[in-house]
Amino acid sequence: MSTVHPSNIPAPFKDLGRLRRRSWYWLTPAIALGLFVCVMGSILWWLDARDDAQRYGTLVRDVDWAQQSMRLRMLAARDRIGALGRDLVRNGMAESRFLDDAKEILVEHPEIIHVAWINADRQAVWVSSPDSRAGQSFRMSAPGAAEPEAFRAFEIARDEHRPAYSRPYRGQYNEVYLDLYVPVFQEERFLGTLATVYSVDGMLQHLIPQETARKYKVTILDANDMPLVSSSSRADKGAINSYEVPLDPPGNGMMLSARGYRTQTDTSQTMLVWVVVSLSAVIIWSLLALWRHTRFRSQAEQALIAETAFRRAMENSMLTGMRVLDMEGRITYVNPAFCRMIGWDEADLLGRMPPYPYWPQGDHAAQWRNTEMLLSGNAPSSGFEMEAQRRDGSIFYARMYVSPLLDQRGVQTGWMTSMTDITEPKRIREALAAAHERFMTVLEGLDDAISVTAETPKGSELLFANKTYRRVLGSQATGHDELSAGRRGRFTDEAIEVYSPSTHRWFEVRHRMLQWVDGRRVRMQVARDITERRAAEEASRAQQEKIQLTSRLITMGEMASSLAHELNQPLTAINNYSMGVVALVRAGDTDPAKLLPALEKTTAQAQRAGMIIRRIREFVKRSEPKRQRVSLPTIVDNAVGFAGIESRTRRIDIIQKIPEQLPDVLADPILIEQVVLNLLKNGLEAMQDSEKRELLVEANVRDDMVEVAVIDSGHGLADPDRLFEPFYSTKSEGMGMGLNICRTIIEFHHGRLWAEPNPSGGTIFRFTLPLIRPTQPTGSAPELESAPKELT
């Protein structure tokens, strides 16, 4: 690597401002030459511009004169045609007279090739043309058929009562023609038109002054600026001036265009140009000799200065510290970044030999070994780490890279070293390594099995598994897939319980999609062993079922005397009716009209007794809890039926305020009936000594829930905070489990049970159940919901 040190730059190149001032001396002749050429060029340009202006003025006057001449000739021809039309109407002109007059017009106006009389039906009646053009057909023989423009001009002349020109068109042999239609009326009655056909070539030949046609290229353009005819085939690129005027008549967008071309230059002007060019060439040749000597030198100096300035600016702007050592280890160059890094000035470092001032105290032996390795050329290409000491005494870590320094001949003159402060990156790496180690320690110490897998064409790939996963499920992705439980692609944040046949254990599994370190979308799975918890939950659920059943049996036991009395009534009635029927039969009175009413009443009382027994069996029998779509009013009626026995004994009325259109709820009917019956019994007991003898049951819809309230007027709440605690009871003979079981049942149904004081005295027990909207189809998943796993 070849480089030039700033200290080796020659003195003249260090003063860039002086070099730039000296360059102005060499630019003085060039400036003088430039001014001379500019002045002479300006004079020549002014003369040429003046000539162009004069030529353009002449062109404008000539074209305006030519346009005026054409206009006057065409107006005269139109007036002559109009006079012919008036004579035709006034004198009843014959064909011979018409042809004679038309011939005179053709002679006076050689640009006209046809004059024809067209009747109102657009039929060419009389046509006159010169003998030289007798062979040409007249296109208005069927107006509108071949030339729509002719038909359009004919209609304009007829409808607007004025002469009308058609648009130019091309004939059989590529000639360009133009039609003029002059309407002829007799007392506002349209008789026809006098059609005149102009040859556009003839117009250019006979209506343009010959002097104008010789001086310029005269062209007649159509409405689309396309040339129709031209007086010359000369190319337009050589034109120096052009001017266009509209042709009116005939109008229709036609333009008269003229282009002027440069003529032979004046002899004096040519000589002046050659004198200027010759003088300029002599001056330029004289300067070339001077510039040839200085050009290469100036370019070399500028290149050297630019390269040196670029390298210097690049080195000064780098954040990496640069240092140059000679073959003996002496410091010959440092950049500002190196000085800022160690806190020493350039003057303090240049020329220093080891030990350097930035070597840490007490560590010189290690620094000497690094320096000897560097000077011997054995430094690794990947660099090496070292400690350095700043001027304020602080220590930092740096990475040093070494490369040989070669001069322009390829001879090594020293060593170029670059030093980067890696204190913060090293601290971050160490912190990251420590954090990673702590994180892995935590993951490996968790009792949950954590795994991460990615989908590949060959199946799932296990990317990570902690110690628990490897111990329980092995080191393959099969355990992860087994616990996915068919939820692949449908992961949510909620946990699911999955049974693992391979391990014969239950797991609570959570899934989540993550973006892996390589950008892939992967699945993270956290599985917690809940085998023991499920066993405990199953035992608790069985115990809860036993407690619920016991509660119902206790309730029935408490109501046994009332139930016996309730059953005694239909049984007594059955006995009486049966004895009456037997007496009638023995007496020989078997009249069906007397026997049937008694037998029907006997049957009704037997059904009543059977219904009471069936309801008692359903209430006290042991069954699996099952939530289904049920009618809440039916459940309340059944509970009120049971409680009605005790309410009649206590002389308390149970009043129901339930809307007829109350939505169905998702519940187990027996369990909810147990809750309502328990709340009704508590209300009846609380109102035993109350003056008010009405127990109210209400139901209303609250958002997406149905709320049921049992309102009593009893003694009220003594300790509401402990009301739902197990084994807490306000009754001396109570077990304290009734309300606790009720709350457990309601919470199993995703509802809430609470108590609040009645403003008019007593207590209000409320509970909520999730409703089923009427739009939800019946027989859906809610009816088939499995039994609860636990009651908490």
PDB file of N, CA and C in Angstrom, residues 155-210:
ATOM      1  N   GLU A 155     -74.936  22.933 -48.296  1.00  0.00           N
ATOM      2  CA  GLU A 155     -75.974  23.192 -47.302  1.00  0.00           C
ATOM      3  C   GLU A 155     -75.751  24.518 -46.591  1.00  0.00           C
ATOM      4  N   ILE A 156     -74.482  24.865 -46.314  1.00  0.00           N
ATOM      5  CA  ILE A 156     -74.206  26.159 -45.671  1.00  0.00           C
ATOM      6  C   ILE A 156     -74.659  27.302 -46.568  1.00  0.00           C
ATOM      7  N   ALA A 157     -74.339  27.232 -47.864  1.00  0.00           N
ATOM      8  CA  ALA A 157     -74.755  28.286 -48.804  1.00  0.00           C
ATOM      9  C   ALA A 157     -76.276  28.363 -48.882  1.00  0.00           C
ATOM     10  N   ARG A 158     -76.937  27.213 -48.861  1.00  0.00           N
ATOM     11  CA  ARG A 158     -78.406  27.200 -48.955  1.00  0.00           C
ATOM     12  C   ARG A 158     -79.039  27.711 -47.675  1.00  0.00           C
ATOM     13  N   ASP A 159     -78.547  27.263 -46.506  1.00  0.00           N
ATOM     14  CA  ASP A 159     -79.205  27.591 -45.236  1.00  0.00           C
ATOM     15  C   ASP A 159     -78.856  28.986 -44.744  1.00  0.00           C
ATOM     16  N   GLU A 160     -77.611  29.434 -44.975  1.00  0.00           N
ATOM     17  CA  GLU A 160     -77.183  30.728 -44.438  1.00  0.00           C
ATOM     18  C   GLU A 160     -77.233  31.857 -45.460  1.00  0.00           C
ATOM     19  N   HIS A 161     -77.672  31.543 -46.711  1.00  0.00           N
ATOM     20  CA  HIS A 161     -77.842  32.579 -47.756  1.00  0.00           C
ATOM     21  C   HIS A 161     -76.552  33.351 -47.999  1.00  0.00           C
ATOM     22  N   ARG A 162     -75.458  32.670 -47.999  1.00  0.00           N
ATOM     23  CA  ARG A 162     -74.176  33.333 -48.236  1.00  0.00           C
ATOM     24  C   ARG A 162     -73.261  32.383 -48.989  1.00  0.00           C
ATOM     25  N   PRO A 163     -72.271  32.935 -49.699  1.00  0.00           N
ATOM     26  CA  PRO A 163     -71.311  32.049 -50.390  1.00  0.00           C
ATOM     27  C   PRO A 163     -70.539  31.229 -49.348  1.00  0.00           C
ATOM     28  N   ALA A 164     -70.236  29.984 -49.701  1.00  0.00           N
ATOM     29  CA  ALA A 164     -69.544  29.081 -48.773  1.00  0.00           C
ATOM     30  C   ALA A 164     -68.447  28.341 -49.518  1.00  0.00           C
ATOM     31  N   TYR A 165     -67.273  28.282 -48.877  1.00  0.00           N
ATOM     32  CA  TYR A 165     -66.146  27.537 -49.419  1.00  0.00           C
ATOM     33  C   TYR A 165     -66.082  26.164 -48.754  1.00  0.00           C
ATOM     34  N   SER A 166     -65.722  25.193 -49.518  1.00  0.00           N
ATOM     35  CA  SER A 166     -65.489  23.851 -48.951  1.00  0.00           C
ATOM     36  C   SER A 166     -64.045  23.746 -48.478  1.00  0.00           C
ATOM     37  N   ARG A 167     -63.768  22.675 -47.779  1.00  0.00           N
ATOM     38  CA  ARG A 167     -62.385  22.399 -47.393  1.00  0.00           C
ATOM     39  C   ARG A 167     -61.629  21.883 -48.620  1.00  0.00           C
ATOM     40  N   PRO A 168     -60.313  22.121 -48.688  1.00  0.00           N
ATOM     41  CA  PRO A 168     -59.543  21.624 -49.839  1.00  0.00           C
ATOM     42  C   PRO A 168     -59.560  20.096 -49.890  1.00  0.00           C
ATOM     43  N   TYR A 169     -59.494  19.570 -51.095  1.00  0.00           N
ATOM     44  CA  TYR A 169     -59.507  18.120 -51.281  1.00  0.00           C
ATOM     45  C   TYR A 169     -58.618  17.786 -52.470  1.00  0.00           C
ATOM     46  N   ARG A 170     -58.261  16.521 -52.571  1.00  0.00           N
ATOM     47  CA  ARG A 170     -57.388  16.074 -53.644  1.00  0.00           C
ATOM     48  C   ARG A 170     -58.196  15.341 -54.701  1.00  0.00           C
ATOM     49  N   GLY A 171     -57.789  15.596 -55.976  1.00  0.00           N
ATOM     50  CA  GLY A 171     -58.502  14.992 -57.094  1.00  0.00           C
ATOM     51  C   GLY A 171     -57.926  13.650 -57.501  1.00  0.00           C
ATOM     52  N   GLN A 172     -58.302  13.245 -58.702  1.00  0.00           N
ATOM     53  CA  GLN A 172     -57.925  11.913 -59.188  1.00  0.00           C
ATOM     54  C   GLN A 172     -56.422  11.773 -59.360  1.00  0.00           C
ATOM     55  N   TYR A 173     -55.773  12.833 -59.785  1.00  0.00           N
ATOM     56  CA  TYR A 173     -54.331  12.786 -60.030  1.00  0.00           C
ATOM     57  C   TYR A 173     -53.558  13.560 -58.955  1.00  0.00           C
ATOM     58  N   ASN A 174     -54.096  13.519 -57.742  1.00  0.00           N
ATOM     59  CA  ASN A 174     -53.438  14.144 -56.583  1.00  0.00           C
ATOM     60  C   ASN A 174     -53.408  15.667 -56.674  1.00  0.00           C
ATOM     61  N   GLU A 175     -54.283  16.255 -57.562  1.00  0.00           N
ATOM     62  CA  GLU A 175     -54.377  17.709 -57.575  1.00  0.00           C
ATOM     63  C   GLU A 175     -55.208  18.146 -56.380  1.00  0.00           C
ATOM     64  N   VAL A 176     -54.997  19.378 -55.936  1.00  0.00           N
ATOM     65  CA  VAL A 176     -55.716  19.919 -54.799  1.00  0.00           C
ATOM     66  C   VAL A 176     -56.704  20.945 -55.311  1.00  0.00           C
ATOM     67  N   TYR A 177     -57.988  20.801 -54.906  1.00  0.00           N
ATOM     68  CA  TYR A 177     -59.060  21.678 -55.360  1.00  0.00           C
ATOM     69  C   TYR A 177     -59.771  22.282 -54.172  1.00  0.00           C
ATOM     70  N   LEU A 178     -60.529  23.352 -54.487  1.00  0.00           N
ATOM     71  CA  LEU A 178     -61.298  24.073 -53.487  1.00  0.00           C
ATOM     72  C   LEU A 178     -62.592  24.524 -54.146  1.00  0.00           C
ATOM     73  N   ASP A 179     -63.746  24.290 -53.517  1.00  0.00           N
ATOM     74  CA  ASP A 179     -65.051  24.640 -54.101  1.00  0.00           C
ATOM     75  C   ASP A 179     -65.605  25.894 -53.451  1.00  0.00           C
ATOM     76  N   LEU A 180     -66.305  26.706 -54.302  1.00  0.00           N
ATOM     77  CA  LEU A 180     -67.049  27.876 -53.840  1.00  0.00           C
ATOM     78  C   LEU A 180     -68.493  27.703 -54.291  1.00  0.00           C
ATOM     79  N   TYR A 181     -69.432  27.797 -53.352  1.00  0.00           N
ATOM     80  CA  TYR A 181     -70.847  27.656 -53.653  1.00  0.00           C
ATOM     81  C   TYR A 181     -71.529  28.988 -53.339  1.00  0.00           C
ATOM     82  N   VAL A 182     -72.083  29.614 -54.423  1.00  0.00           N
ATOM     83  CA  VAL A 182     -72.794  30.893 -54.301  1.00  0.00           C
ATOM     84  C   VAL A 182     -74.280  30.605 -54.462  1.00  0.00           C
ATOM     85  N   PRO A 183     -75.093  30.830 -53.395  1.00  0.00           N
ATOM     86  CA  PRO A 183     -76.508  30.493 -53.492  1.00  0.00           C
ATOM     87  C   PRO A 183     -77.260  31.454 -54.420  1.00  0.00           C
ATOM     88  N   VAL A 184     -78.278  30.934 -55.057  1.00  0.00           N
ATOM     89  CA  VAL A 184     -79.136  31.709 -55.964  1.00  0.00           C
ATOM     90  C   VAL A 184     -80.563  31.575 -55.446  1.00  0.00           C
ATOM     91  N   PHE A 185     -81.198  32.725 -55.102  1.00  0.00           N
ATOM     92  CA  PHE A 185     -82.565  32.750 -54.589  1.00  0.00           C
ATOM     93  C   PHE A 185     -83.437  33.609 -55.502  1.00  0.00           C
ATOM     94  N   GLN A 186     -84.682  33.270 -55.567  1.00  0.00           N
ATOM     95  CA  GLN A 186     -85.689  34.066 -56.277  1.00  0.00           C
ATOM     96  C   GLN A 186     -86.869  34.251 -55.332  1.00  0.00           C
ATOM     97  N   GLU A 187     -86.939  35.502 -54.778  1.00  0.00           N
ATOM     98  CA  GLU A 187     -87.996  35.815 -53.821  1.00  0.00           C
ATOM     99  C   GLU A 187     -88.000  34.791 -52.691  1.00  0.00           C
ATOM    100  N   GLU A 188     -86.864  34.654 -52.039  1.00  0.00           N
ATOM    101  CA  GLU A 188     -86.669  33.765 -50.887  1.00  0.00           C
ATOM    102  C   GLU A 188     -86.832  32.295 -51.231  1.00  0.00           C
ATOM    103  N   ARG A 189     -86.929  31.970 -52.482  1.00  0.00           N
ATOM    104  CA  ARG A 189     -87.001  30.558 -52.886  1.00  0.00           C
ATOM    105  C   ARG A 189     -85.639  30.145 -53.416  1.00  0.00           C
ATOM    106  N   PHE A 190     -85.138  29.078 -52.857  1.00  0.00           N
ATOM    107  CA  PHE A 190     -83.806  28.591 -53.213  1.00  0.00           C
ATOM    108  C   PHE A 190     -83.875  27.845 -54.541  1.00  0.00           C
ATOM    109  N   LEU A 191     -83.100  28.380 -55.529  1.00  0.00           N
ATOM    110  CA  LEU A 191     -83.094  27.744 -56.843  1.00  0.00           C
ATOM    111  C   LEU A 191     -81.925  26.800 -57.020  1.00  0.00           C
ATOM    112  N   GLY A 192     -80.795  27.101 -56.376  1.00  0.00           N
ATOM    113  CA  GLY A 192     -79.605  26.278 -56.524  1.00  0.00           C
ATOM    114  C   GLY A 192     -78.368  27.092 -56.203  1.00  0.00           C
ATOM    115  N   THR A 193     -77.236  26.594 -56.616  1.00  0.00           N
ATOM    116  CA  THR A 193     -75.983  27.298 -56.364  1.00  0.00           C
ATOM    117  C   THR A 193     -75.142  27.296 -57.615  1.00  0.00           C
ATOM    118  N   LEU A 194     -74.303  28.350 -57.723  1.00  0.00           N
ATOM    119  CA  LEU A 194     -73.260  28.379 -58.755  1.00  0.00           C
ATOM    120  C   LEU A 194     -71.994  27.845 -58.106  1.00  0.00           C
ATOM    121  N   ALA A 195     -71.563  26.692 -58.566  1.00  0.00           N
ATOM    122  CA  ALA A 195     -70.396  26.035 -57.995  1.00  0.00           C
ATOM    123  C   ALA A 195     -69.166  26.397 -58.803  1.00  0.00           C
ATOM    124  N   THR A 196     -68.151  26.843 -58.081  1.00  0.00           N
ATOM    125  CA  THR A 196     -66.885  27.214 -58.716  1.00  0.00           C
ATOM    126  C   THR A 196     -65.789  26.364 -58.103  1.00  0.00           C
ATOM    127  N   VAL A 197     -64.984  25.728 -58.949  1.00  0.00           N
ATOM    128  CA  VAL A 197     -63.908  24.867 -58.489  1.00  0.00           C
ATOM    129  C   VAL A 197     -62.586  25.564 -58.733  1.00  0.00           C
ATOM    130  N   TYR A 198     -61.872  25.839 -57.627  1.00  0.00           N
ATOM    131  CA  TYR A 198     -60.555  26.460 -57.716  1.00  0.00           C
ATOM    132  C   TYR A 198     -59.495  25.368 -57.736  1.00  0.00           C
ATOM    133  N   SER A 199     -58.464  25.560 -58.512  1.00  0.00           N
ATOM    134  CA  SER A 199     -57.264  24.746 -58.440  1.00  0.00           C
ATOM    135  C   SER A 199     -56.308  25.441 -57.469  1.00  0.00           C
ATOM    136  N   VAL A 200     -56.005  24.775 -56.361  1.00  0.00           N
ATOM    137  CA  VAL A 200     -55.120  25.400 -55.369  1.00  0.00           C
ATOM    138  C   VAL A 200     -53.749  25.632 -55.986  1.00  0.00           C
ATOM    139  N   ASP A 201     -53.296  24.701 -56.870  1.00  0.00           N
ATOM    140  CA  ASP A 201     -52.034  24.954 -57.593  1.00  0.00           C
ATOM    141  C   ASP A 201     -52.146  26.209 -58.437  1.00  0.00           C
ATOM    142  N   GLY A 202     -53.330  26.386 -59.101  1.00  0.00           N
ATOM    143  CA  GLY A 202     -53.520  27.594 -59.908  1.00  0.00           C
ATOM    144  C   GLY A 202     -53.547  28.829 -59.057  1.00  0.00           C
ATOM    145  N   MET A 203     -54.132  28.739 -57.863  1.00  0.00           N
ATOM    146  CA  MET A 203     -54.136  29.897 -56.977  1.00  0.00           C
ATOM    147  C   MET A 203     -52.716  30.312 -56.641  1.00  0.00           C
ATOM    148  N   LEU A 204     -51.856  29.301 -56.328  1.00  0.00           N
ATOM    149  CA  LEU A 204     -50.478  29.627 -55.997  1.00  0.00           C
ATOM    150  C   LEU A 204     -49.737  30.181 -57.211  1.00  0.00           C
ATOM    151  N   GLN A 205     -50.095  29.736 -58.408  1.00  0.00           N
ATOM    152  CA  GLN A 205     -49.383  30.135 -59.634  1.00  0.00           C
ATOM    153  C   GLN A 205     -49.838  31.491 -60.145  1.00  0.00           C
ATOM    154  N   HIS A 206     -51.172  31.766 -60.079  1.00  0.00           N
ATOM    155  CA  HIS A 206     -51.715  32.967 -60.718  1.00  0.00           C
ATOM    156  C   HIS A 206     -52.015  34.080 -59.740  1.00  0.00           C
ATOM    157  N   LEU A 207     -52.207  33.762 -58.467  1.00  0.00           N
ATOM    158  CA  LEU A 207     -52.582  34.813 -57.526  1.00  0.00           C
ATOM    159  C   LEU A 207     -51.422  35.339 -56.708  1.00  0.00           C
ATOM    160  N   ILE A 208     -50.306  34.588 -56.642  1.00  0.00           N
ATOM    161  CA  ILE A 208     -49.131  35.043 -55.902  1.00  0.00           C
ATOM    162  C   ILE A 208     -48.232  35.822 -56.863  1.00  0.00           C
ATOM    163  N   PRO A 209     -47.777  37.026 -56.465  1.00  0.00           N
ATOM    164  CA  PRO A 209     -46.860  37.778 -57.341  1.00  0.00           C
ATOM    165  C   PRO A 209     -45.614  36.945 -57.659  1.00  0.00           C
ATOM    166  N   GLN A 210     -45.140  37.049 -58.861  1.00  0.00           N
ATOM    167  CA  GLN A 210     -43.998  36.244 -59.286  1.00  0.00           C
ATOM    168  C   GLN A 210     -42.745  36.571 -58.489  1.00  0.00           C
TER     169      GLN A 210
END
